[in-house]
Amino acid sequence: MVKWFWQRRDTGRKLQLRSRDELSGGNRVDFEELAPDIDTFLGQAAYLQLGFFETLTELIQSIPELGEKEAVSRAAGAALTKHEALVALIRERGDDPTEIMRPFREPLDAFRAATHGVRPQETMLSVHITAGMLDDFYLALSASYGETGDRVARILQADDDRQAIVELISQAIASDPEWKSLLALWGRRLVGDTLLIARAALRPTDLGPAAEQKVEPVFTELMAAHSRRMDAMGLAA
């Protein structure tokens, strides 16, 4: 399904997603052949979290119920906390976070617009699915950056506070069967746009057929995690 992402000579390395519970050196995934420079990695990761915060903040204004607003606000706060932690890390390295993030503003804003739903429930699902997939991807990529990567991994592993959003989506599905088919279709649409963002985070590459078999599990595992998120809400991936 994702073979078109990869066209490069076989490096002999097999890549896999880094477990959220595995931060030791012995469990690292070697992404060095594909990983972008550290400024690109940090800039993209930080701006993505800012975008999730902005989308959720806008969503609060469009939903009427106080309980729903509070649930979405918690998820927004978690995204902002991650963003602020990444910005602090960029500053510690002696860089200007605004300048580090600026090159990614246009493409990531376009991604956010493309995955913004017409209805609040669609947008809730968008954030839950896209943030989940990209957090997993950047967690895997973080193994290429030594101690800085470990710090990013710990930031991304922090509680995302999106369980209440999952419950709101599940309640919508239970209230009207039409939501199930609509949100399942919307969730499937999100996958392509999200995988393109993940691909854009890597260096331009040309992988041969042998190497494709070794790196394709990264995206296969992203899809498996996506399926589990959808299943948890009673939606077909």
mmCIF file of C-alpha atoms in Angstrom:
data_model
loop_
_atom_site.group_PDB
_atom_site.id
_atom_site.type_symbol
_atom_site.label_atom_id
_atom_site.label_comp_id
_atom_site.label_asym_id
_atom_site.label_seq_id
_atom_site.Cartn_x
_atom_site.Cartn_y
_atom_site.Cartn_z
ATOM 1 C CA MET A 1 0.000 0.000 0.000
ATOM 2 C CA VAL A 2 2.853 2.386 0.766
ATOM 3 C CA LYS A 3 5.505 1.053 -1.582
ATOM 4 C CA TRP A 4 5.360 4.198 -3.702
ATOM 5 C CA PHE A 5 6.862 6.123 -0.765
ATOM 6 C CA TRP A 6 10.172 4.291 -0.979
ATOM 7 C CA GLN A 7 12.672 4.060 -3.835
ATOM 8 C CA ARG A 8 16.249 3.789 -2.584
ATOM 9 C CA ARG A 9 19.134 1.311 -2.501
ATOM 10 C CA ASP A 10 19.090 -1.389 0.171
ATOM 11 C CA THR A 11 21.043 -0.180 3.218
ATOM 12 C CA GLY A 12 20.673 -3.455 5.081
ATOM 13 C CA ARG A 13 18.667 -1.771 7.845
ATOM 14 C CA LYS A 14 15.233 -2.839 8.985
ATOM 15 C CA LEU A 15 13.050 -0.113 10.428
ATOM 16 C CA GLN A 16 10.139 -0.479 12.800
ATOM 17 C CA LEU A 17 8.113 1.788 15.006
ATOM 18 C CA ARG A 18 9.720 2.612 18.293
ATOM 19 C CA SER A 19 7.650 1.329 21.180
ATOM 20 C CA ARG A 20 6.271 3.938 23.554
ATOM 21 C CA ASP A 21 7.744 1.868 26.367
ATOM 22 C CA GLU A 22 11.191 1.484 24.858
ATOM 23 C CA LEU A 23 13.558 4.412 25.303
ATOM 24 C CA SER A 24 16.802 2.532 25.923
ATOM 25 C CA GLY A 25 19.570 2.524 23.334
ATOM 26 C CA GLY A 26 19.187 -1.209 22.775
ATOM 27 C CA ASN A 27 15.680 -0.695 21.458
ATOM 28 C CA ARG A 28 16.383 2.220 19.128
ATOM 29 C CA VAL A 29 15.352 2.235 15.498
ATOM 30 C CA ASP A 30 18.071 3.483 13.182
ATOM 31 C CA PHE A 31 16.449 6.093 10.943
ATOM 32 C CA GLU A 32 19.671 7.946 10.134
ATOM 33 C CA GLU A 33 19.530 7.185 6.418
ATOM 34 C CA LEU A 34 16.057 8.721 6.197
ATOM 35 C CA ALA A 35 15.876 11.180 9.083
ATOM 36 C CA PRO A 36 15.842 14.906 8.323
ATOM 37 C CA ASP A 37 18.210 17.318 10.026
ATOM 38 C CA ILE A 38 17.390 18.047 13.648
ATOM 39 C CA ASP A 39 15.990 21.524 12.952
ATOM 40 C CA THR A 40 13.495 20.090 10.470
ATOM 41 C CA PHE A 41 12.528 17.343 12.910
ATOM 42 C CA LEU A 42 11.987 19.741 15.812
ATOM 43 C CA GLY A 43 10.317 22.429 13.712
ATOM 44 C CA GLN A 44 7.784 20.060 12.190
ATOM 45 C CA ALA A 45 7.029 18.331 15.489
ATOM 46 C CA ALA A 46 6.539 21.632 17.338
ATOM 47 C CA TYR A 47 4.341 23.194 14.669
ATOM 48 C CA LEU A 48 2.167 20.099 14.393
ATOM 49 C CA GLN A 49 1.353 20.301 18.101
ATOM 50 C CA LEU A 50 0.566 24.009 17.745
ATOM 51 C CA GLY A 51 -1.779 23.152 14.878
ATOM 52 C CA PHE A 52 -3.596 20.517 16.943
ATOM 53 C CA PHE A 53 -4.020 23.081 19.721
ATOM 54 C CA GLU A 54 -5.371 25.667 17.285
ATOM 55 C CA THR A 55 -7.857 23.257 15.713
ATOM 56 C CA LEU A 56 -9.165 22.153 19.101
ATOM 57 C CA THR A 57 -9.407 25.735 20.335
ATOM 58 C CA GLU A 58 -11.483 26.668 17.285
ATOM 59 C CA LEU A 59 -13.624 23.595 17.871
ATOM 60 C CA ILE A 60 -14.506 24.740 21.396
ATOM 61 C CA GLN A 61 -16.264 27.758 19.906
ATOM 62 C CA SER A 62 -18.449 25.623 17.626
ATOM 63 C CA ILE A 63 -19.846 23.146 20.162
ATOM 64 C CA PRO A 64 -22.743 24.211 22.407
ATOM 65 C CA GLU A 65 -22.558 21.873 25.387
ATOM 66 C CA LEU A 66 -20.394 22.907 28.335
ATOM 67 C CA GLY A 67 -19.283 19.345 29.036
ATOM 68 C CA GLU A 68 -18.126 18.937 25.454
ATOM 69 C CA LYS A 69 -16.270 22.238 25.564
ATOM 70 C CA GLU A 70 -14.482 21.146 28.717
ATOM 71 C CA ALA A 71 -13.509 17.797 27.198
ATOM 72 C CA VAL A 72 -12.083 19.424 24.079
ATOM 73 C CA SER A 73 -10.293 22.061 26.167
ATOM 74 C CA ARG A 74 -8.383 19.341 28.027
ATOM 75 C CA ALA A 75 -7.146 17.872 24.759
ATOM 76 C CA ALA A 76 -6.213 21.353 23.542
ATOM 77 C CA GLY A 77 -4.270 21.968 26.744
ATOM 78 C CA ALA A 78 -2.342 18.722 26.316
ATOM 79 C CA ALA A 79 -1.357 19.641 22.747
ATOM 80 C CA LEU A 80 -0.251 23.109 23.912
ATOM 81 C CA THR A 81 1.838 21.551 26.685
ATOM 82 C CA LYS A 82 3.631 19.366 24.146
ATOM 83 C CA HIS A 83 4.175 22.340 21.858
ATOM 84 C CA GLU A 84 5.596 24.459 24.673
ATOM 85 C CA ALA A 85 7.936 21.652 25.742
ATOM 86 C CA LEU A 86 9.256 21.281 22.189
ATOM 87 C CA VAL A 87 9.674 25.058 21.882
ATOM 88 C CA ALA A 88 11.626 25.096 25.152
ATOM 89 C CA LEU A 89 13.892 22.365 23.789
ATOM 90 C CA ILE A 90 14.507 24.370 20.610
ATOM 91 C CA ARG A 91 15.422 27.426 22.707
ATOM 92 C CA GLU A 92 17.805 25.360 24.837
ATOM 93 C CA ARG A 93 19.632 24.481 21.639
ATOM 94 C CA GLY A 94 20.135 28.192 21.008
ATOM 95 C CA ASP A 95 17.653 28.498 18.146
ATOM 96 C CA ASP A 96 14.649 30.740 17.549
ATOM 97 C CA PRO A 97 11.519 28.525 17.623
ATOM 98 C CA THR A 98 9.633 30.844 15.265
ATOM 99 C CA GLU A 99 12.335 30.588 12.621
ATOM 100 C CA ILE A 100 12.675 26.832 13.094
ATOM 101 C CA MET A 101 8.925 26.342 12.625
ATOM 102 C CA ARG A 102 8.362 28.924 9.877
ATOM 103 C CA PRO A 103 9.281 26.690 6.863
ATOM 104 C CA PHE A 104 6.546 24.221 7.851
ATOM 105 C CA ARG A 105 3.743 26.679 8.459
ATOM 106 C CA GLU A 106 2.300 26.639 4.943
ATOM 107 C CA PRO A 107 2.301 22.851 4.296
ATOM 108 C CA LEU A 108 1.112 21.972 7.794
ATOM 109 C CA ASP A 109 -1.608 24.619 7.736
ATOM 110 C CA ALA A 110 -2.744 23.146 4.419
ATOM 111 C CA PHE A 111 -2.792 19.683 6.012
ATOM 112 C CA ARG A 112 -4.845 21.008 8.923
ATOM 113 C CA ALA A 113 -7.325 22.644 6.537
ATOM 114 C CA ALA A 114 -7.625 19.467 4.454
ATOM 115 C CA THR A 115 -8.388 17.370 7.538
ATOM 116 C CA HIS A 116 -10.808 19.845 9.152
ATOM 117 C CA GLY A 117 -14.316 18.430 9.163
ATOM 118 C CA VAL A 118 -17.544 20.190 8.297
ATOM 119 C CA ARG A 119 -19.108 18.943 11.540
ATOM 120 C CA PRO A 120 -17.546 19.098 15.029
ATOM 121 C CA GLN A 121 -17.538 15.311 15.339
ATOM 122 C CA GLU A 122 -15.502 15.006 12.127
ATOM 123 C CA THR A 123 -12.964 17.503 13.415
ATOM 124 C CA MET A 124 -12.715 15.680 16.744
ATOM 125 C CA LEU A 125 -12.019 12.471 14.864
ATOM 126 C CA SER A 126 -9.477 14.269 12.670
ATOM 127 C CA VAL A 127 -7.419 15.407 15.624
ATOM 128 C CA HIS A 128 -7.613 12.054 17.371
ATOM 129 C CA ILE A 129 -6.551 10.115 14.268
ATOM 130 C CA THR A 130 -3.967 12.469 12.748
ATOM 131 C CA ALA A 131 -2.336 13.400 16.057
ATOM 132 C CA GLY A 132 -2.196 9.752 17.062
ATOM 133 C CA MET A 133 -0.579 8.629 13.820
ATOM 134 C CA LEU A 134 1.920 11.489 13.695
ATOM 135 C CA ASP A 135 2.866 11.224 17.365
ATOM 136 C CA ASP A 136 3.631 7.545 16.715
ATOM 137 C CA PHE A 137 5.655 8.411 13.634
ATOM 138 C CA TYR A 138 7.713 11.150 15.303
ATOM 139 C CA LEU A 139 8.243 8.869 18.268
ATOM 140 C CA ALA A 140 9.805 6.332 15.904
ATOM 141 C CA LEU A 141 11.836 9.014 14.146
ATOM 142 C CA SER A 142 13.126 10.418 17.448
ATOM 143 C CA ALA A 143 15.525 7.501 17.872
ATOM 144 C CA SER A 144 17.857 9.155 15.337
ATOM 145 C CA TYR A 145 18.689 12.151 17.535
ATOM 146 C CA GLY A 146 20.383 10.821 20.660
ATOM 147 C CA GLU A 147 19.505 12.517 23.946
ATOM 148 C CA THR A 148 17.529 15.229 22.149
ATOM 149 C CA GLY A 149 15.448 12.518 20.519
ATOM 150 C CA ASP A 150 14.870 10.855 23.882
ATOM 151 C CA ARG A 151 13.573 14.145 25.259
ATOM 152 C CA VAL A 152 11.236 14.547 22.288
ATOM 153 C CA ALA A 153 10.015 10.974 22.797
ATOM 154 C CA ARG A 154 9.181 11.692 26.420
ATOM 155 C CA ILE A 155 7.297 14.833 25.394
ATOM 156 C CA LEU A 156 5.262 12.926 22.815
ATOM 157 C CA GLN A 157 4.505 10.146 25.287
ATOM 158 C CA ALA A 158 2.801 12.561 27.690
ATOM 159 C CA ASP A 159 -0.945 12.148 28.215
ATOM 160 C CA ASP A 160 -2.833 13.559 25.222
ATOM 161 C CA ASP A 161 -6.129 13.850 27.143
ATOM 162 C CA ARG A 162 -8.128 12.763 24.087
ATOM 163 C CA GLN A 163 -10.094 9.956 25.743
ATOM 164 C CA ALA A 164 -12.987 12.313 26.462
ATOM 165 C CA ILE A 165 -13.080 13.176 22.753
ATOM 166 C CA VAL A 166 -13.226 9.467 21.923
ATOM 167 C CA GLU A 167 -16.195 9.164 24.269
ATOM 168 C CA LEU A 168 -17.967 12.089 22.582
ATOM 169 C CA ILE A 169 -17.491 10.437 19.193
ATOM 170 C CA SER A 170 -18.775 7.135 20.559
ATOM 171 C CA GLN A 171 -21.832 8.894 21.990
ATOM 172 C CA ALA A 172 -22.576 10.467 18.598
ATOM 173 C CA ILE A 173 -22.378 7.051 16.933
ATOM 174 C CA ALA A 174 -24.694 5.546 19.544
ATOM 175 C CA SER A 175 -27.226 8.352 19.102
ATOM 176 C CA ASP A 176 -27.579 7.969 15.329
ATOM 177 C CA PRO A 177 -26.411 4.999 13.194
ATOM 178 C CA GLU A 178 -25.690 7.333 10.277
ATOM 179 C CA TRP A 179 -22.738 8.745 12.213
ATOM 180 C CA LYS A 180 -21.041 5.360 12.096
ATOM 181 C CA SER A 181 -20.811 5.172 8.311
ATOM 182 C CA LEU A 182 -20.059 8.884 7.937
ATOM 183 C CA LEU A 183 -17.217 8.878 10.480
ATOM 184 C CA ALA A 184 -15.806 5.580 9.226
ATOM 185 C CA LEU A 185 -15.561 7.069 5.741
ATOM 186 C CA TRP A 186 -14.024 10.261 7.111
ATOM 187 C CA GLY A 187 -11.464 8.280 9.099
ATOM 188 C CA ARG A 188 -10.371 6.406 5.983
ATOM 189 C CA ARG A 189 -9.947 9.685 4.120
ATOM 190 C CA LEU A 190 -7.649 11.023 6.841
ATOM 191 C CA VAL A 191 -5.110 8.246 6.376
ATOM 192 C CA GLY A 192 -3.772 9.328 2.982
ATOM 193 C CA ASP A 193 -3.205 12.948 3.979
ATOM 194 C CA THR A 194 -1.537 11.894 7.234
ATOM 195 C CA LEU A 195 0.833 9.425 5.578
ATOM 196 C CA LEU A 196 1.861 12.132 3.111
ATOM 197 C CA ILE A 197 2.832 14.379 6.022
ATOM 198 C CA ALA A 198 4.851 11.544 7.526
ATOM 199 C CA ARG A 199 6.563 10.944 4.188
ATOM 200 C CA ALA A 200 7.360 14.650 3.850
ATOM 201 C CA ALA A 201 9.185 14.523 7.197
ATOM 202 C CA LEU A 202 11.817 12.230 5.676
ATOM 203 C CA ARG A 203 14.637 13.059 3.331
ATOM 204 C CA PRO A 204 13.869 12.550 -0.385
ATOM 205 C CA THR A 205 14.721 8.909 -0.994
ATOM 206 C CA ASP A 206 14.891 6.273 -3.722
ATOM 207 C CA LEU A 207 14.534 2.804 -2.258
ATOM 208 C CA GLY A 208 14.877 -0.395 -4.224
ATOM 209 C CA PRO A 209 12.474 -3.335 -3.833
ATOM 210 C CA ALA A 210 14.632 -5.079 -1.210
ATOM 211 C CA ALA A 211 14.783 -1.978 0.973
ATOM 212 C CA GLU A 212 11.061 -1.362 0.586
ATOM 213 C CA GLN A 213 10.376 -4.617 2.378
ATOM 214 C CA LYS A 214 12.456 -3.442 5.329
ATOM 215 C CA VAL A 215 10.970 0.020 5.764
ATOM 216 C CA GLU A 216 7.360 -0.682 4.824
ATOM 217 C CA PRO A 217 6.662 -2.105 8.324
ATOM 218 C CA VAL A 218 6.929 1.457 9.685
ATOM 219 C CA PHE A 219 3.834 2.471 7.759
ATOM 220 C CA THR A 220 2.196 -0.901 8.235
ATOM 221 C CA GLU A 221 2.431 -0.412 11.996
ATOM 222 C CA LEU A 222 1.097 3.127 11.701
ATOM 223 C CA MET A 223 -1.900 1.659 9.907
ATOM 224 C CA ALA A 224 -2.307 -1.066 12.519
ATOM 225 C CA ALA A 225 -2.361 1.525 15.297
ATOM 226 C CA HIS A 226 -4.859 3.548 13.265
ATOM 227 C CA SER A 227 -7.094 0.479 12.963
ATOM 228 C CA ARG A 228 -6.972 -0.024 16.714
ATOM 229 C CA ARG A 229 -8.046 3.584 17.317
ATOM 230 C CA MET A 230 -10.920 3.210 14.900
ATOM 231 C CA ASP A 231 -11.966 -0.142 16.383
ATOM 232 C CA ALA A 232 -12.020 1.374 19.854
ATOM 233 C CA MET A 233 -14.743 3.742 18.634
ATOM 234 C CA GLY A 234 -16.680 1.046 16.814
ATOM 235 C CA LEU A 235 -15.533 2.307 13.413
ATOM 236 C CA ALA A 236 -14.102 0.293 10.543
ATOM 237 C CA ALA A 237 -10.664 1.466 9.420
#
